[in-house]
Amino acid sequence: MKRVVMHVFLVVSAFLAQGPLSLCQEKPVAFETVPPGAQVEVNGSVDCTTPCSIQLDKHYFGGKAFAFSKHADHPVTVRLLRAGCAPKSINITIPLRWRNGYYIGMYTYYEVPSAEFHLRLDAREPSPENATSKPNDIACSQADRTAVSEMLEHAKAAMVSIVAGKQHARGFLISSDGLILTDGAGLIDHRSATVTFADGTTVKTSKSYYDEDRGMLLLKTARSGLTWLRLSKNLPQPGDDVFTIGPSGTQGKAQSDQTNAVVVWAEKTELEESWVLPDRDLAGDDPGAPLLNREGEVVGMKTHRDMGLLKTYNFWGGGHPQRMPWIAGTDMQSFVDLHFKIITSELRAKPPEQAVAPHDPHGMQARLTRTLHFLNIRFPPWAGRIDVRREQMA
């Protein structure tokens, strides 16, 4: 018994002795800018000049196992400053709420989801003070503000408002012949939906196709010659600029008046779902709203779906994201391409290359998949995806 106690004492002593040393361990986060030569200001202090790396405590990079393990309790904001360019800020940390096994929130901590950021610096806004062009301004003018404004105006024409009973959602056209993509939560329970287009035209539709797992809903309307948005076939990269179309006015007061942000995380999870997380809340992030890149492609859509970004979840609890991500445009493109033949002059879907297993109408396989993830049980990729439910509103 004494020997056991002695072993426990030695193990605990060694752990405590290494604790202060482990706090000093740091990991790099790299920054590259176009143009280069921007000062990287971290929480108010200039750290380096791009291309360069900053050093952060290792606890910003995950590894949290239980409620009282070490964690980072302060966010990290980086500001990029370069002569002739507009300052750019990015919140490189994401807030997570640690909840215990009873789902009671205990505290908020922060993690850095990406170790590299590639950012583009805009030219300054025209003003009497900087009306005269300087050599440094030329390097920053690669980001064309006029092109972004024109892209957003085009995107506004592709937006729609959807009402089904007391449920409201935004959506957007993905073909010129009236095919609409939106978030299906709440809408699918109604027999029909009323769609209002950007030109004020209102139509009713009952034809729909629903992806129960990812919450995506396709609506078909009898219109043609409409402005539409292209779905991105690639995930954005950390540091990419993204934009929203502003508040719709259907969901009460917006959480933010910001309509542009920077991607801090974008990847496919082990559940074979792809997600995009901007560095801040955005105006117009109602369900069904699109997230656009500089080229006007849809890289994300706001959804009610809980993507289950749990860094760790076990008997002790888990970390839950405080700012929910957007389902990626790549998943939307897959949903459209693999399951529906949409043939227009602008958008042609590919037929499925292989047969797909029939879908469980009660979502049993979907719930089993999430339960395995909840229990932190890993499983092969082929076990992580079920088919799409294709049906009319009923």
Coordinates of C-alpha atoms in Angstrom, one line a residue:
M1 CA 0.0 0.0 0.0
K2 CA 2.8 2.4 0.9
R3 CA 4.5 1.6 -2.4
V4 CA 1.3 2.5 -4.3
V5 CA 1.0 5.7 -2.4
M6 CA 4.6 6.5 -3.2
H7 CA 4.1 5.9 -6.9
V8 CA 1.0 8.1 -7.0
F9 CA 3.0 10.8 -5.1
L10 CA 5.8 10.7 -7.6
V11 CA 3.5 10.8 -10.7
V12 CA 1.6 13.8 -9.2
S13 CA 4.8 15.5 -8.3
A14 CA 6.2 15.0 -11.8
F15 CA 3.0 16.4 -13.4
L16 CA 3.1 19.5 -11.2
A17 CA 6.7 20.0 -11.9
Q18 CA 6.1 20.0 -15.6
G19 CA 3.1 22.3 -15.4
P20 CA 5.0 25.6 -15.4
L21 CA 7.2 24.5 -18.2
S22 CA 4.3 23.4 -20.3
L23 CA 2.7 26.9 -19.9
C24 CA 5.8 28.3 -21.7
Q25 CA 5.4 26.1 -24.7
E26 CA 4.2 28.0 -27.8
K27 CA 3.2 27.3 -31.3
P28 CA 3.4 29.5 -34.4
V29 CA 0.6 31.0 -36.5
A30 CA 1.7 32.2 -39.9
F31 CA 0.5 35.3 -41.8
E32 CA 1.0 36.2 -45.4
T33 CA -0.5 39.2 -47.0
V34 CA -1.0 40.6 -50.6
P35 CA 0.9 42.9 -50.8
P36 CA 3.6 41.8 -48.2
G37 CA 5.1 44.1 -45.7
A38 CA 2.2 44.5 -43.3
Q39 CA 2.8 45.0 -39.6
V40 CA 1.1 42.3 -37.6
E41 CA -0.4 43.8 -34.4
V42 CA -1.5 41.3 -31.8
N43 CA -3.9 42.5 -29.2
G44 CA -2.5 46.1 -29.6
S45 CA 1.2 45.3 -29.8
V46 CA 3.2 45.0 -33.1
D47 CA 4.7 41.6 -33.3
C48 CA 6.2 41.1 -36.8
T49 CA 6.0 42.1 -40.5
T50 CA 4.5 39.8 -43.1
P51 CA 5.3 37.2 -44.2
C52 CA 5.9 36.1 -40.6
S53 CA 4.7 34.0 -37.7
I54 CA 3.5 34.9 -34.2
Q55 CA 3.8 32.7 -31.2
L56 CA 0.8 31.7 -29.1
D57 CA 0.4 29.5 -26.0
K58 CA -0.1 25.9 -26.9
H59 CA -3.5 25.8 -25.1
Y60 CA -4.9 27.9 -28.0
F61 CA -4.5 24.8 -30.2
G62 CA -6.9 22.3 -28.5
G63 CA -6.0 19.2 -26.5
K64 CA -8.6 20.1 -23.7
A65 CA -9.7 16.8 -22.1
F66 CA -11.8 17.7 -19.1
A67 CA -13.4 20.6 -17.3
F68 CA -10.4 21.7 -15.2
S69 CA -7.6 21.1 -17.7
K70 CA -5.6 24.1 -18.9
H71 CA -7.2 26.4 -21.5
A72 CA -6.9 29.8 -23.1
D73 CA -9.3 32.3 -21.6
H74 CA -8.6 35.4 -23.8
P75 CA -9.4 35.9 -27.5
V76 CA -6.7 36.9 -29.9
T77 CA -7.3 39.8 -32.4
V78 CA -4.8 40.5 -35.1
R79 CA -4.7 43.8 -36.9
L80 CA -2.7 44.2 -40.2
L81 CA -1.3 47.6 -41.0
R82 CA 0.5 48.7 -44.1
A83 CA 1.1 52.2 -45.6
G84 CA -1.5 52.9 -48.3
C85 CA -3.7 50.0 -47.4
A86 CA -6.8 50.0 -45.2
P87 CA -6.3 48.4 -41.8
K88 CA -7.7 44.8 -41.6
S89 CA -8.7 43.1 -38.3
I90 CA -9.3 39.4 -37.8
N91 CA -10.3 37.4 -34.7
I92 CA -8.2 34.3 -35.2
T93 CA -9.7 32.6 -32.1
I94 CA -13.1 30.9 -31.9
P95 CA -15.1 31.0 -28.6
L96 CA -16.2 27.7 -27.1
R97 CA -18.4 27.2 -24.1
W98 CA -17.4 24.3 -21.8
R99 CA -20.5 22.4 -20.7
N100 CA -20.5 19.6 -18.2
G101 CA -22.3 16.2 -18.5
Y102 CA -25.6 17.9 -17.5
Y103 CA -25.1 20.5 -20.3
I104 CA -24.6 23.3 -17.8
G105 CA -22.2 26.0 -19.1
M106 CA -19.2 26.5 -16.9
Y107 CA -17.0 29.0 -18.7
T108 CA -15.8 30.2 -22.2
Y109 CA -12.4 29.4 -23.6
Y110 CA -10.7 30.1 -26.9
E111 CA -9.0 28.1 -29.6
V112 CA -7.1 28.9 -32.8
P113 CA -8.6 26.7 -35.5
S114 CA -6.1 27.4 -38.2
A115 CA -2.3 27.8 -38.2
E116 CA -1.9 29.7 -41.4
F117 CA -3.7 32.8 -42.8
H118 CA -3.4 34.2 -46.3
L119 CA -5.0 37.7 -46.4
R120 CA -5.6 40.3 -49.1
L121 CA -5.3 44.0 -48.2
D122 CA -7.7 46.5 -49.7
A123 CA -6.8 50.0 -50.8
R124 CA -8.0 52.8 -48.5
E125 CA -11.4 54.4 -49.1
P126 CA -11.1 57.5 -51.3
S127 CA -11.1 60.7 -49.3
P128 CA -9.6 64.3 -49.7
E129 CA -6.8 63.3 -47.4
N130 CA -5.6 60.4 -49.6
A131 CA -6.8 61.6 -53.0
T132 CA -3.3 61.8 -54.3
S133 CA -2.0 58.3 -55.3
K134 CA 1.2 57.2 -53.6
P135 CA 3.6 54.3 -54.7
N136 CA 2.3 52.1 -51.8
D137 CA -1.3 52.6 -52.9
I138 CA -0.6 50.8 -56.2
A139 CA 0.2 47.6 -54.4
C140 CA -3.0 47.7 -52.3
S141 CA -5.3 48.5 -55.2
Q142 CA -5.3 44.9 -56.3
A143 CA -8.4 44.5 -54.2
D144 CA -11.0 46.3 -56.4
R145 CA -13.7 47.8 -54.2
T146 CA -15.8 48.6 -57.2
A147 CA -15.8 45.0 -58.3
V148 CA -17.0 43.9 -54.8
S149 CA -19.8 46.4 -54.8
E150 CA -21.0 45.3 -58.2
M151 CA -20.8 41.7 -57.1
L152 CA -23.0 42.4 -54.1
E153 CA -25.6 44.3 -56.3
H154 CA -25.8 41.3 -58.6
A155 CA -26.2 39.0 -55.6
K156 CA -29.1 41.1 -54.2
A157 CA -31.0 40.4 -57.4
A158 CA -30.8 36.6 -56.8
M159 CA -32.1 36.8 -53.2
V160 CA -35.6 35.7 -52.3
S161 CA -37.8 35.8 -49.1
I162 CA -39.7 32.6 -48.1
V163 CA -42.7 32.4 -45.9
A164 CA -44.4 29.1 -44.8
G165 CA -47.0 29.6 -42.1
K166 CA -45.2 31.5 -39.4
Q167 CA -41.8 30.5 -40.5
H168 CA -39.5 32.9 -42.4
A169 CA -36.3 32.2 -44.2
R170 CA -34.1 33.7 -46.9
G171 CA -33.0 31.9 -50.0
F172 CA -31.2 32.4 -53.3
L173 CA -31.6 31.3 -56.9
I174 CA -29.1 28.8 -58.2
S175 CA -30.5 28.6 -61.8
S176 CA -32.2 31.1 -64.1
D177 CA -35.4 28.9 -64.3
G178 CA -36.5 29.5 -60.7
L179 CA -34.6 26.9 -58.6
I180 CA -34.1 28.1 -55.0
L181 CA -31.8 26.9 -52.3
T182 CA -32.6 27.6 -48.6
D183 CA -32.6 26.2 -45.1
G184 CA -35.3 23.7 -44.7
A185 CA -35.9 23.9 -40.9
G186 CA -39.6 24.7 -40.2
L187 CA -40.4 25.1 -43.9
I188 CA -40.6 21.4 -44.7
D189 CA -43.5 20.9 -42.3
H190 CA -45.8 23.1 -44.4
R191 CA -47.7 22.1 -47.5
S192 CA -46.6 25.1 -49.5
A193 CA -44.4 28.2 -49.3
T194 CA -44.7 31.8 -50.6
V195 CA -41.6 33.1 -52.4
T196 CA -41.0 36.8 -52.9
F197 CA -38.4 37.7 -55.5
A198 CA -36.1 40.7 -55.6
D199 CA -38.4 42.4 -58.2
G200 CA -41.4 42.1 -55.8
T201 CA -43.0 39.2 -57.7
T202 CA -44.7 36.7 -55.3
V203 CA -45.4 33.0 -56.2
K204 CA -46.4 29.9 -54.3
T205 CA -44.6 26.6 -54.6
S206 CA -45.2 23.1 -53.2
K207 CA -42.4 21.3 -55.1
S208 CA -39.4 20.7 -52.9
Y209 CA -36.5 18.4 -52.3
Y210 CA -35.1 18.1 -48.8
D211 CA -31.8 16.9 -47.3
E212 CA -32.8 15.8 -43.8
D213 CA -29.2 15.5 -42.5
R214 CA -27.8 18.8 -43.6
G215 CA -31.1 20.8 -43.6
M216 CA -30.9 22.0 -47.2
L217 CA -34.1 22.6 -49.1
L218 CA -34.6 23.0 -52.9
L219 CA -37.7 24.8 -54.0
K220 CA -38.8 24.9 -57.7
T221 CA -40.8 27.9 -59.0
A222 CA -42.3 28.4 -62.4
R223 CA -40.1 31.4 -63.5
S224 CA -37.4 32.0 -66.0
G225 CA -34.7 34.5 -67.0
L226 CA -33.7 35.2 -63.4
T227 CA -30.4 36.3 -61.9
W228 CA -28.8 33.4 -60.1
L229 CA -25.7 32.6 -58.0
R230 CA -23.1 30.0 -58.7
L231 CA -22.2 27.5 -55.9
S232 CA -18.5 27.3 -55.1
K233 CA -16.9 23.9 -55.8
N234 CA -14.0 24.6 -53.4
L235 CA -13.7 25.4 -49.7
P236 CA -12.5 28.9 -48.9
Q237 CA -9.1 29.2 -47.1
P238 CA -8.4 30.8 -43.8
G239 CA -7.9 34.5 -44.5
D240 CA -10.3 34.7 -47.4
D241 CA -12.8 37.6 -47.5
V242 CA -16.5 36.7 -47.3
F243 CA -19.6 38.8 -47.6
T244 CA -23.3 38.8 -46.8
I245 CA -26.2 40.7 -48.4
G246 CA -27.2 42.6 -45.3
P247 CA -30.2 42.2 -43.0
S248 CA -33.6 41.0 -44.3
G249 CA -35.7 42.5 -41.6
T250 CA -37.6 39.2 -41.1
Q251 CA -35.8 38.0 -38.0
G252 CA -35.9 41.0 -35.7
K253 CA -32.8 43.1 -34.9
A254 CA -29.6 41.9 -36.5
Q255 CA -26.8 40.7 -34.2
S256 CA -24.3 42.8 -36.2
D257 CA -24.1 45.5 -38.8
Q258 CA -21.0 44.0 -40.4
T259 CA -21.5 42.6 -43.9
N260 CA -17.9 41.4 -44.5
A261 CA -15.6 39.1 -42.5
V262 CA -12.6 36.8 -42.8
V263 CA -12.7 33.0 -42.8
V264 CA -10.9 31.5 -39.8
W265 CA -11.8 27.9 -40.4
A266 CA -13.1 25.8 -43.3
E267 CA -12.9 22.0 -43.6
K268 CA -14.7 18.7 -44.0
T269 CA -15.4 17.0 -40.6
E270 CA -15.1 13.3 -39.9
L271 CA -18.9 13.2 -40.4
E272 CA -18.2 14.0 -44.1
E273 CA -19.8 17.5 -43.7
S274 CA -18.1 20.7 -44.8
W275 CA -18.4 23.9 -42.8
V276 CA -17.2 27.5 -43.0
L277 CA -16.7 29.8 -40.0
P278 CA -16.2 33.5 -40.4
D279 CA -14.3 35.5 -37.7
R280 CA -17.4 37.4 -36.5
D281 CA -21.2 37.6 -36.5
L282 CA -22.6 39.1 -39.7
A283 CA -25.7 41.1 -40.6
G284 CA -28.1 39.2 -42.8
D285 CA -27.2 35.8 -41.4
D286 CA -30.8 34.6 -41.3
P287 CA -31.5 31.0 -42.1
G288 CA -31.0 30.4 -45.8
A289 CA -28.8 33.4 -46.3
P290 CA -25.7 32.9 -48.6
L291 CA -22.1 33.7 -47.7
L292 CA -20.2 34.9 -50.8
N293 CA -16.6 35.2 -51.8
R294 CA -15.0 38.0 -53.9
E295 CA -16.0 36.3 -57.1
G296 CA -19.7 36.2 -56.1
E297 CA -19.8 32.4 -55.6
V298 CA -21.7 31.0 -52.7
V299 CA -19.2 29.5 -50.2
G300 CA -21.7 29.0 -47.3
M301 CA -25.3 29.1 -46.2
K302 CA -26.7 29.8 -42.8
T303 CA -28.6 26.9 -41.4
H304 CA -30.4 25.8 -38.2
R305 CA -28.4 22.5 -38.4
D306 CA -26.1 22.0 -35.4
M307 CA -22.9 20.8 -36.9
G308 CA -21.5 19.3 -33.7
L309 CA -18.1 21.0 -33.6
L310 CA -17.1 19.4 -30.4
K311 CA -13.3 19.5 -29.8
T312 CA -13.7 17.0 -27.0
Y313 CA -16.8 15.4 -25.5
N314 CA -16.6 12.7 -22.9
F315 CA -17.9 11.9 -19.4
W316 CA -16.6 15.3 -18.2
G317 CA -18.4 17.4 -20.8
G318 CA -17.5 19.1 -24.0
G319 CA -16.6 22.4 -25.8
H320 CA -19.5 23.9 -27.8
P321 CA -19.0 26.7 -30.3
Q322 CA -20.5 30.0 -29.4
R323 CA -20.7 31.2 -33.0
M324 CA -22.2 28.6 -35.4
P325 CA -20.6 28.1 -38.8
W326 CA -22.2 28.1 -42.3
I327 CA -22.7 24.9 -44.3
A328 CA -20.2 25.0 -47.2
G329 CA -21.0 25.6 -50.8
T330 CA -19.2 22.4 -51.7
D331 CA -21.9 20.4 -49.8
M332 CA -24.6 22.4 -51.5
Q333 CA -23.1 21.6 -54.9
S334 CA -22.8 18.0 -54.0
F335 CA -26.5 17.9 -52.9
V336 CA -27.6 19.4 -56.2
D337 CA -25.2 17.5 -58.5
L338 CA -25.7 14.0 -57.1
H339 CA -29.4 13.8 -56.6
F340 CA -31.1 16.1 -59.1
K341 CA -30.9 16.6 -62.9
I342 CA -31.1 20.4 -63.2
I343 CA -30.5 21.1 -66.9
T344 CA -30.4 24.8 -67.9
S345 CA -28.0 26.7 -70.1
E346 CA -26.1 27.8 -67.1
L347 CA -26.2 24.8 -64.7
R348 CA -25.9 21.1 -65.6
A349 CA -25.9 18.5 -62.8
K350 CA -24.0 15.3 -63.2
P351 CA -25.9 12.0 -62.8
P352 CA -24.9 9.9 -59.8
E353 CA -22.0 7.6 -60.6
Q354 CA -23.3 4.8 -58.3
A355 CA -26.5 3.6 -56.7
V356 CA -27.4 5.1 -53.4
A357 CA -28.9 3.1 -50.5
P358 CA -32.5 3.9 -49.7
H359 CA -33.0 6.5 -47.0
D360 CA -34.4 5.8 -43.6
P361 CA -37.5 8.1 -43.3
H362 CA -37.0 8.4 -39.5
G363 CA -33.4 9.5 -39.8
M364 CA -32.2 6.5 -37.7
Q365 CA -28.8 6.2 -39.4
A366 CA -28.3 10.0 -39.1
R367 CA -29.0 9.8 -35.4
L368 CA -26.7 6.8 -35.0
T369 CA -23.9 8.7 -36.8
R370 CA -24.3 11.7 -34.4
T371 CA -24.5 9.4 -31.4
L372 CA -21.2 7.8 -32.3
H373 CA -19.6 11.2 -32.8
F374 CA -21.1 12.3 -29.4
L375 CA -19.4 9.4 -27.8
N376 CA -16.1 10.2 -29.6
I377 CA -16.2 6.9 -31.4
R378 CA -14.4 7.0 -34.7
F379 CA -15.7 5.1 -37.7
P380 CA -14.7 4.7 -41.3
P381 CA -15.7 7.3 -43.9
W382 CA -18.0 5.0 -45.7
A383 CA -20.2 4.8 -42.6
G384 CA -20.7 8.5 -42.2
R385 CA -23.2 9.5 -44.8
I386 CA -26.8 8.6 -45.6
D387 CA -28.9 9.4 -48.6
V388 CA -31.1 12.4 -49.2
R389 CA -34.8 12.4 -48.7
R390 CA -36.5 13.5 -51.8
E391 CA -40.1 14.5 -51.5
Q392 CA -42.8 17.1 -51.9
M393 CA -43.9 19.2 -49.1
A394 CA -46.6 17.3 -47.2

